[in-house]
Coordinates of C-alpha atoms in Angstrom, one line a residue:
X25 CA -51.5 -110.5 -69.0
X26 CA -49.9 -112.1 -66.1
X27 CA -48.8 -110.7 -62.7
X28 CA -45.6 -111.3 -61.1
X29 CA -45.4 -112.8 -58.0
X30 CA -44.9 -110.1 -55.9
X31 CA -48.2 -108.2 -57.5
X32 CA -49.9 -111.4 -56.6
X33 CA -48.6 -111.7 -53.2
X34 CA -49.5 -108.3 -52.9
X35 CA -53.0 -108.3 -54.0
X36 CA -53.2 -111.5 -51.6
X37 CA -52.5 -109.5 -48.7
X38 CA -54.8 -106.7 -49.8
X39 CA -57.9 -109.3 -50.2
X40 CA -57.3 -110.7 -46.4
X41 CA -58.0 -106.6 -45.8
X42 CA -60.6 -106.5 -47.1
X43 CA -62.8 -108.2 -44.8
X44 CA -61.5 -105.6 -42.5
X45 CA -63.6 -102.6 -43.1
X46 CA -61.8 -99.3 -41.7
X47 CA -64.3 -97.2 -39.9
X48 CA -62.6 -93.9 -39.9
X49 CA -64.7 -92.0 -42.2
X50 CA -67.8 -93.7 -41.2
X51 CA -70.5 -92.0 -38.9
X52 CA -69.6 -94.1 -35.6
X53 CA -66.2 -94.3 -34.2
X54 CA -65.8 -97.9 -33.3
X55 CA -64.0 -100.2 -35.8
X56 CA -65.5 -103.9 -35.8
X57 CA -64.6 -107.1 -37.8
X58 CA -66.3 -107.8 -40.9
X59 CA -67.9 -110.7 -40.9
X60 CA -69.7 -110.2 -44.7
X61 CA -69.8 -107.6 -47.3
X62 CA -73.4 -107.1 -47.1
X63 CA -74.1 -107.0 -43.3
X64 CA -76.0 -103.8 -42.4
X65 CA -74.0 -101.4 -39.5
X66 CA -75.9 -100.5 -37.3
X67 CA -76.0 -96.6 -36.1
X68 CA -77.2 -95.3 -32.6
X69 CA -79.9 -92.2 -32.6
X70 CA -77.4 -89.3 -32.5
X71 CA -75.3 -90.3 -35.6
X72 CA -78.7 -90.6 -37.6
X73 CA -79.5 -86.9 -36.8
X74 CA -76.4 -85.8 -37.1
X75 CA -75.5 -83.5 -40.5
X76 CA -79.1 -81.6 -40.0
X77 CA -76.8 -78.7 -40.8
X78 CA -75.7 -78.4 -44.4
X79 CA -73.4 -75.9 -46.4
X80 CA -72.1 -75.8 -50.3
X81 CA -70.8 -78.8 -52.0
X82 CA -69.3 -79.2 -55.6
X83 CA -69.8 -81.8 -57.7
X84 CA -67.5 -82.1 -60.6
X85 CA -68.0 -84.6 -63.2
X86 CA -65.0 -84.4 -64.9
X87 CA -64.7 -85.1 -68.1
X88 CA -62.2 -88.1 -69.3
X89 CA -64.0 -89.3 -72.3
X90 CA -65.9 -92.5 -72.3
X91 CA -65.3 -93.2 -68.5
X92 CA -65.6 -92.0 -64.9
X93 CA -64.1 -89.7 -62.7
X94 CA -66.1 -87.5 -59.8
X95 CA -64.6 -85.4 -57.5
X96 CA -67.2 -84.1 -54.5
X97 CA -65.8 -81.3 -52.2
X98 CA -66.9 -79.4 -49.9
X99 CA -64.9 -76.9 -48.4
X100 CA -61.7 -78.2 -47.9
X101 CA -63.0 -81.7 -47.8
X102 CA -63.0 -84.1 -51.0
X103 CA -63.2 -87.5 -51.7
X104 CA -62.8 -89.1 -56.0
X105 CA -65.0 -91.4 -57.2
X106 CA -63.1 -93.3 -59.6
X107 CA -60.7 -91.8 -61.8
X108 CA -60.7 -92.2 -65.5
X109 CA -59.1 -94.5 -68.0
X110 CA -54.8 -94.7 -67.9
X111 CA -54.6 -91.5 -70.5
X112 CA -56.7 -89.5 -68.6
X113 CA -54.4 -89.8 -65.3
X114 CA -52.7 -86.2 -65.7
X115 CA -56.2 -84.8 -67.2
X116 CA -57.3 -86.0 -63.3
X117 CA -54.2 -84.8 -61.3
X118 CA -54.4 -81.6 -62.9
X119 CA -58.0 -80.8 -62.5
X120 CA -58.0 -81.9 -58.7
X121 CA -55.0 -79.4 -57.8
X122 CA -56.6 -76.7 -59.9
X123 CA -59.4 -77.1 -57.4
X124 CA -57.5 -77.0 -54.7
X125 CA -57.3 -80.4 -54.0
X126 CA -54.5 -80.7 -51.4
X127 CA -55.7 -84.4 -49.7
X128 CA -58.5 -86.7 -50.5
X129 CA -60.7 -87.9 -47.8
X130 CA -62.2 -90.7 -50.0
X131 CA -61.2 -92.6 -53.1
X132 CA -63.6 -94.9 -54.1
X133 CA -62.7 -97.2 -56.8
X134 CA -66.4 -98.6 -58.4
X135 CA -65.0 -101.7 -60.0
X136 CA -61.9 -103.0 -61.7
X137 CA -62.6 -101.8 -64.9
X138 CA -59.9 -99.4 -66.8
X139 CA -62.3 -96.9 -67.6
X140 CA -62.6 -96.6 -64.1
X141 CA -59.4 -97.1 -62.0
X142 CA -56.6 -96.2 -65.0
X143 CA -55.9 -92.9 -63.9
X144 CA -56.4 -93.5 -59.5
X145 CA -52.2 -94.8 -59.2
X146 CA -51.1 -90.9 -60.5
X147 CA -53.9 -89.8 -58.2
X148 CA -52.7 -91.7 -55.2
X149 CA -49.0 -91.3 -56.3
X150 CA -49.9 -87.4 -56.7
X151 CA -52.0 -86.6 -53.7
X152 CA -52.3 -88.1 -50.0
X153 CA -55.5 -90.4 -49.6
X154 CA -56.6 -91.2 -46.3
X155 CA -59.0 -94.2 -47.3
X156 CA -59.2 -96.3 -50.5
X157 CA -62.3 -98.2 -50.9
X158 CA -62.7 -100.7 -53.7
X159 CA -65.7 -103.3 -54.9
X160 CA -65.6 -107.1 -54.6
X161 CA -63.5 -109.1 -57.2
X162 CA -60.1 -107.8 -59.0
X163 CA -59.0 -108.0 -62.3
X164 CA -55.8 -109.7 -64.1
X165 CA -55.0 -106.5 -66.0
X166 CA -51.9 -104.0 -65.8
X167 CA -54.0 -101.5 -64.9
X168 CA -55.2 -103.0 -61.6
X169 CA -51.5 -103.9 -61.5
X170 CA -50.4 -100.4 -61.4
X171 CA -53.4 -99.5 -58.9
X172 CA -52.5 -102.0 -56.3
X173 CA -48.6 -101.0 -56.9
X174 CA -49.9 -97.3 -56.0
X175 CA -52.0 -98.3 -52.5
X176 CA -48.9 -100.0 -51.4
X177 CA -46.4 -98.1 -52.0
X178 CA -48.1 -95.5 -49.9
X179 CA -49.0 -97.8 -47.1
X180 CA -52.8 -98.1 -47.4
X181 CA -55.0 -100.5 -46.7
X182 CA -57.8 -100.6 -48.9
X183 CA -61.6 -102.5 -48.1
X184 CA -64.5 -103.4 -49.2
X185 CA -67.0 -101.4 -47.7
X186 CA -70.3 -102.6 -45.9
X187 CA -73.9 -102.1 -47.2
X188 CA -75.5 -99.3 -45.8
X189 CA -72.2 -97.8 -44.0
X190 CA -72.0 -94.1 -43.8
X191 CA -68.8 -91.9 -44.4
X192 CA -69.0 -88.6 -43.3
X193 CA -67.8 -85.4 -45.5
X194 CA -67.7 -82.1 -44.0
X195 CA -71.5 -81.8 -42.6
X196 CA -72.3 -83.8 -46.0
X197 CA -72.0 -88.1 -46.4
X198 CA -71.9 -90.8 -48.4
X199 CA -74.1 -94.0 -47.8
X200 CA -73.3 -97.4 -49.1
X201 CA -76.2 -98.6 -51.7
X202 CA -74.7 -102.1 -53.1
X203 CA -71.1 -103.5 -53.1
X204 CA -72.6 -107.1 -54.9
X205 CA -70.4 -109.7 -55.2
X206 CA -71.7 -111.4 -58.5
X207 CA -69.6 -112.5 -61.4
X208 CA -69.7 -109.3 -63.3
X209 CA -67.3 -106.5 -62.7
X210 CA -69.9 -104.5 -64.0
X211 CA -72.7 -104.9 -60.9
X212 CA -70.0 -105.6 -58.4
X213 CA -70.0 -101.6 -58.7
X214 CA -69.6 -99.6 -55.2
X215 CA -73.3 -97.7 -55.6
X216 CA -73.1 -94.4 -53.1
X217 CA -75.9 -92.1 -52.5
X218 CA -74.2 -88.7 -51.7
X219 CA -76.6 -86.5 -49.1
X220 CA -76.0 -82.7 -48.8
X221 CA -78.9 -81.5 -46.2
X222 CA -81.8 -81.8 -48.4
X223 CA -80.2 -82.7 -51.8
X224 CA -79.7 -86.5 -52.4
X225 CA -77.0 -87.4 -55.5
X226 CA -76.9 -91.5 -56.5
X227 CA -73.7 -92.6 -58.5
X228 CA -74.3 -96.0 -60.0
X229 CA -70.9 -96.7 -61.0
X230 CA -71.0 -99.4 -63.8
X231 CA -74.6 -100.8 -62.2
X232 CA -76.9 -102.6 -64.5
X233 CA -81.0 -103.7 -64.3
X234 CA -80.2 -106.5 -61.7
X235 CA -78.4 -103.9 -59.7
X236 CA -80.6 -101.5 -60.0
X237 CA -83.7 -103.5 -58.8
X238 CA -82.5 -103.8 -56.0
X239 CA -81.5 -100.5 -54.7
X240 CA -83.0 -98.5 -51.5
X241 CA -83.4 -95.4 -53.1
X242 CA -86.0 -92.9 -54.1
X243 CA -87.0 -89.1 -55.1
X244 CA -83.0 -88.8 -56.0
X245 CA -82.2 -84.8 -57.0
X246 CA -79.7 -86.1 -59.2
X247 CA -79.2 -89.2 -61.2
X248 CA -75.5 -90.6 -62.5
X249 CA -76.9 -92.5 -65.2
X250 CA -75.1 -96.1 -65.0
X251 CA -72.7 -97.3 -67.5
X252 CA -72.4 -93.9 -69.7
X253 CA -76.0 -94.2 -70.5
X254 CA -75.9 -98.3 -71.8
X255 CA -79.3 -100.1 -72.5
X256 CA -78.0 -102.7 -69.8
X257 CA -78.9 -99.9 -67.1
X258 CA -81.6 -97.1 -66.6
X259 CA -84.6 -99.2 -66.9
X260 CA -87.9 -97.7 -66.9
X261 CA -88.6 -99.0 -63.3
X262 CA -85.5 -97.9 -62.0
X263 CA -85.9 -94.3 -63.0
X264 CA -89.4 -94.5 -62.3
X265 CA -88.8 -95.4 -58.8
X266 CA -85.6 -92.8 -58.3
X267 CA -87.2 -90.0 -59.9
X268 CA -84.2 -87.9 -60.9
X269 CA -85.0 -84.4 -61.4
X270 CA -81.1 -84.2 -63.4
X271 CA -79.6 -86.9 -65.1
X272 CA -75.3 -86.6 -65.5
X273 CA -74.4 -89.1 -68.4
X274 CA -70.2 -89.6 -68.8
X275 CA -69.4 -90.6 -72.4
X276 CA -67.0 -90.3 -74.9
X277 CA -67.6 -88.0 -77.8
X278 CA -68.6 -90.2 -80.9
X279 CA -67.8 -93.4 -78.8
X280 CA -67.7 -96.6 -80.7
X281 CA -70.2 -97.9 -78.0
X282 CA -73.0 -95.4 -78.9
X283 CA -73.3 -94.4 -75.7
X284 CA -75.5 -93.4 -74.3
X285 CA -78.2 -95.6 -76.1
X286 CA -81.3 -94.6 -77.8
X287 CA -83.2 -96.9 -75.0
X288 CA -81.9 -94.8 -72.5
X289 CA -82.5 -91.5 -73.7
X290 CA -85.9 -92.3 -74.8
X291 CA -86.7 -93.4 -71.1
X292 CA -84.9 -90.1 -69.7
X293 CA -86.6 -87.5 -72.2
X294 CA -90.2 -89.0 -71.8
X295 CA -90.1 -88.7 -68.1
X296 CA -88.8 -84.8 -68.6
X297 CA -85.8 -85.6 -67.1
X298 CA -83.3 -82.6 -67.5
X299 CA -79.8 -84.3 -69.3
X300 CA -76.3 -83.0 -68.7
X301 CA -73.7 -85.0 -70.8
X302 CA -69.6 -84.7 -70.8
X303 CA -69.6 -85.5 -74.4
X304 CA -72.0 -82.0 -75.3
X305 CA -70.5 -79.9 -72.0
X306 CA -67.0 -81.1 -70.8
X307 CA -66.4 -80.9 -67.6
X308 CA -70.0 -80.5 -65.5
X309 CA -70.0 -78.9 -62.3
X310 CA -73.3 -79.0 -59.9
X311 CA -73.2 -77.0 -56.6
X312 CA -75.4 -78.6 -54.0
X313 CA -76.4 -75.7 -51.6
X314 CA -78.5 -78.4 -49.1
X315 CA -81.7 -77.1 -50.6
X316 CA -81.3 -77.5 -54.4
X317 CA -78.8 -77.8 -56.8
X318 CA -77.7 -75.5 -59.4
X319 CA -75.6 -76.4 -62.4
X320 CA -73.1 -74.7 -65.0
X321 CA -74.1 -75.8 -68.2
X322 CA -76.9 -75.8 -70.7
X323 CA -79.4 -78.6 -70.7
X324 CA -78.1 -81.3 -73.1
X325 CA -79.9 -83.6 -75.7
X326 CA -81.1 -86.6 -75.9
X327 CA -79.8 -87.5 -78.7
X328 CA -78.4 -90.9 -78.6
X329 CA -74.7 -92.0 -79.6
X330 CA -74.1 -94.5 -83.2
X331 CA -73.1 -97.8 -81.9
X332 CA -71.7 -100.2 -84.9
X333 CA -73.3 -103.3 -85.3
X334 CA -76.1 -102.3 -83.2
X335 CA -79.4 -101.7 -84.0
X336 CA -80.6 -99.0 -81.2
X337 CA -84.4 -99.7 -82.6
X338 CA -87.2 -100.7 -80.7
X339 CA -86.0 -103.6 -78.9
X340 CA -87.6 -105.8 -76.2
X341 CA -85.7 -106.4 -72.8
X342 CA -84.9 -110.2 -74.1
X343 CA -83.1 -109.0 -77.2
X344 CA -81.3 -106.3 -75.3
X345 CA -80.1 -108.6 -72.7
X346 CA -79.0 -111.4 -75.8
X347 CA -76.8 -108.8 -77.4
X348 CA -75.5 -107.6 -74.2
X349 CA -74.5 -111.3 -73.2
X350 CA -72.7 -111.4 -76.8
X351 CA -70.7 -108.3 -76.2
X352 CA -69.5 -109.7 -72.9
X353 CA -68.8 -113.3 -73.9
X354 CA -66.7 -112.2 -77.1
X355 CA -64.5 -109.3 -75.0
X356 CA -62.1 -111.7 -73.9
X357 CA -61.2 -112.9 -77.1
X358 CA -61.3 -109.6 -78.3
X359 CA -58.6 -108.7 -76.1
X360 CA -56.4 -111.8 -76.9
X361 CA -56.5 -111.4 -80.6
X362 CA -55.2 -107.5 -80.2
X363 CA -51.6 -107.9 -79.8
X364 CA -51.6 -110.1 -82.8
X365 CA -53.8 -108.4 -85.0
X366 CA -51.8 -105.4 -85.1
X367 CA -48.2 -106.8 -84.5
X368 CA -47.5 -105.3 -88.2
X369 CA -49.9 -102.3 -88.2
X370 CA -49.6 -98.8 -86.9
X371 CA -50.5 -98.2 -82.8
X372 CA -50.7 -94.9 -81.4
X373 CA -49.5 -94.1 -78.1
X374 CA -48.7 -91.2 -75.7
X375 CA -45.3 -91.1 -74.1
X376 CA -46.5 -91.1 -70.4
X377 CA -49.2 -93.2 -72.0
X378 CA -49.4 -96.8 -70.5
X379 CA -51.4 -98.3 -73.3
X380 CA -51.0 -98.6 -77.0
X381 CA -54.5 -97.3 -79.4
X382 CA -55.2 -98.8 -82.5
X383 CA -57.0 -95.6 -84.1
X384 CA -55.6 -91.8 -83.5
X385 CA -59.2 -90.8 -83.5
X386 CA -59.5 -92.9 -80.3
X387 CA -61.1 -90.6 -77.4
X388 CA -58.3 -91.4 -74.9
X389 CA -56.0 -89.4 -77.4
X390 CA -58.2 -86.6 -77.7
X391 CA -56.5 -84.1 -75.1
X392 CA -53.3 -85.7 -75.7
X393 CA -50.7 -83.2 -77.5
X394 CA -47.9 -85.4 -78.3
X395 CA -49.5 -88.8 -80.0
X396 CA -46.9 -90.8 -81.5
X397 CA -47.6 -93.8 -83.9
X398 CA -45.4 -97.2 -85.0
X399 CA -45.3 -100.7 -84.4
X400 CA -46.2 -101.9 -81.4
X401 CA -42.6 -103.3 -80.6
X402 CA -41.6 -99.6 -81.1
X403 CA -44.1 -98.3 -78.9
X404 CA -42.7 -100.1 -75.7
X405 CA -46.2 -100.8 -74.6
X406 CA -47.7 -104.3 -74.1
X407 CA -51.3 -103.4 -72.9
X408 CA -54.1 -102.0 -75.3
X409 CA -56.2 -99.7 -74.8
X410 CA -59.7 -101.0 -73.5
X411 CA -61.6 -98.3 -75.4
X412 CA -60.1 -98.8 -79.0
X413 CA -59.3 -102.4 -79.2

């Protein structure tokens, strides 16, 4: 899909930004030019020791179907991590003012990818954001269309933040564990470590096994299982050397992915690693008190999802990394054939909806109370759904 040439001019302008890395929420109070995504700031003696003191922090995993959205508060500070797929945006709106979500320190946007920024324009259109942060690389889509659109219109500037920066929420932070600037949207994901006194949180984003080798991190509390629970991510090294004591895993009830993947599960349940999954509990809150964290919901199974076409039986990393390379290099085409695959079939769509679904059984429907079906000339809509089609 193309942009027009003021979304491109825009986006232009927003790329120059981003080598300009806004230090507000950061730890020190000086802003600085930056000269490369992954050089390391630097932090005097008192700003490491700072935050000794801790107090409550929630942790709501909310659930939006196969994708991501996490809103961290504590007291009347918050900051989104991502923000669900384009029919989840008043699923998202809603649940942050029934929290009492009146500003947003933070809105971190992992990586292009609709599953992760389609709902963030009716968050930034609903609610004042001080800071947008965003990964490297942008996407040619609507969605990140309609994202951009949202940022300007209300006059921020977002960046690309540095490895290893620190942004500071309530006597809580986050710090800055990869922002890679590969070819894949997937491991270009903003990876944040999110440190409540004691109680360390990592949140992967979309990170896979080339990622993950390479992250600084160790004896996590609680593990954000990468890419809903994908055999890409979660090797056996990784979670060996994080050591979650809770594993969250966001997916979509009866996905056609199958996440979360038998590879996955297998390495989380033989390592007793306690599960808690959106598609089993909803909505999954953790309370982080600085000394341990407490959850609402049962422990979940590992029981893996039923992805078609793929064989989730033993497999060796070389096979798993072949089909994986098949699944990306056919998406494209995937997405191109769509519109004309279905020009005479029945779509599916929402009326505040911004993208058409070839099934009713999709999972971005499944809060949705008003589905209406037709043509796809009748539906008005022009992008498809990045979970159905």
């Amino acid at each position: 899909m193309n942009i027009s040439r003021n979304i491109k001019k825009i986006i232009t302008s927003f790329i120059a930004t981003f080598v300009i890395v806004s230090m507000a929420g950061c730890t020190s109070n000086d802003s600085k030019e930056v000269k490369s995504n992954t050089q390391v700031k630097s932090y005097n003696q008192e700003s490491e020791t700072k935050n000794t003191d801790s107090k409550e922090a929630q942790l709501h995993f909310i659930d939006t179907g196969n994708s991501d959205a996490i809103l961290i508060k504590q007291g009347d500070k918050a900051a989104l991590i991502d923000g669900g797929d384009n029919d989840d945006e008043g699923t998202v709106v809603k649940y942050l003012k029934n929290q009492g979500v009146n500003e947003l320190e933070y809105v971190f946007a992992t990586h292009p990818h609709a599953d992760h920024i389609g709902g963030l324009d009716a968050v930034i259109n609903a609610i004042p954001v001080k800071n947008v942060y965003v990964s490297n690389g942008d996407a040619n889509t609507k969605t990140y269309t309609d994202f951009i659109k949202a940022i300007a219109n209300r006059g921020l500037h977002p960046s690309v933040p540095l490895l290893n920066s620190e942004f500071e929420l309530g006597t809580s932070k986050f710090k800055v564990l990869s922002v890679a600037n590969t070819d894949d949207p997937n491991n270009n994901s903003i990876v944040l470590e999110y440190i409540n006194g004691n109680d360390k949180v990592l949140l992967m984003g979309d990170a896979e096994a080339d990622i993950e080798a390479k992250i600084n991190a160790e004896d996590v509390d609680l593990l954000k299982v990468g890419h809903h629970g994908s055999h890409s991510s979660s090797t056996k090294e990784f979670i060996d050397k994080v050591k979650p004591e809770y594993a969250v895993i966001m997916a979509g009830k009866d996905n056609k992915y199958g996440h979360p993947h038998k590879e996955t599960m297998d390495t989380l349940k033989s390592r007793n690693i306690e599960v808690h999954r959106s598609d089993e509990c909803g909505d999954i809150i953790f309370t982080s008190t600085g000394n341990g964290l407490k959850v609402n919901c049962n422990k979940g199974s590992y029981k893996s999802g039923n992805e078609k076409g793929y064989n989730q039986g033993n497999t060796n990393d070389s096979s798993l990394k072949n089909s994986q390379n098949k699944i990306n290099s056919n998406k494209n085409d995937q997405s191109n054939q769509v519109v004309s695959n279905n020009k005479e079939g029945i779509v599916y769509w929402t009326p505040k909806g911004k993208s058409y679904h070839t099934t009713k059984n999709c999972s971005a429907l499944s809060k949705s109370k008003n589905i209406l079906s037709g043509t796809i000339q009748e539906s008005g809509k022009s992008d498809p759904c990045d979970r159905c089609n």
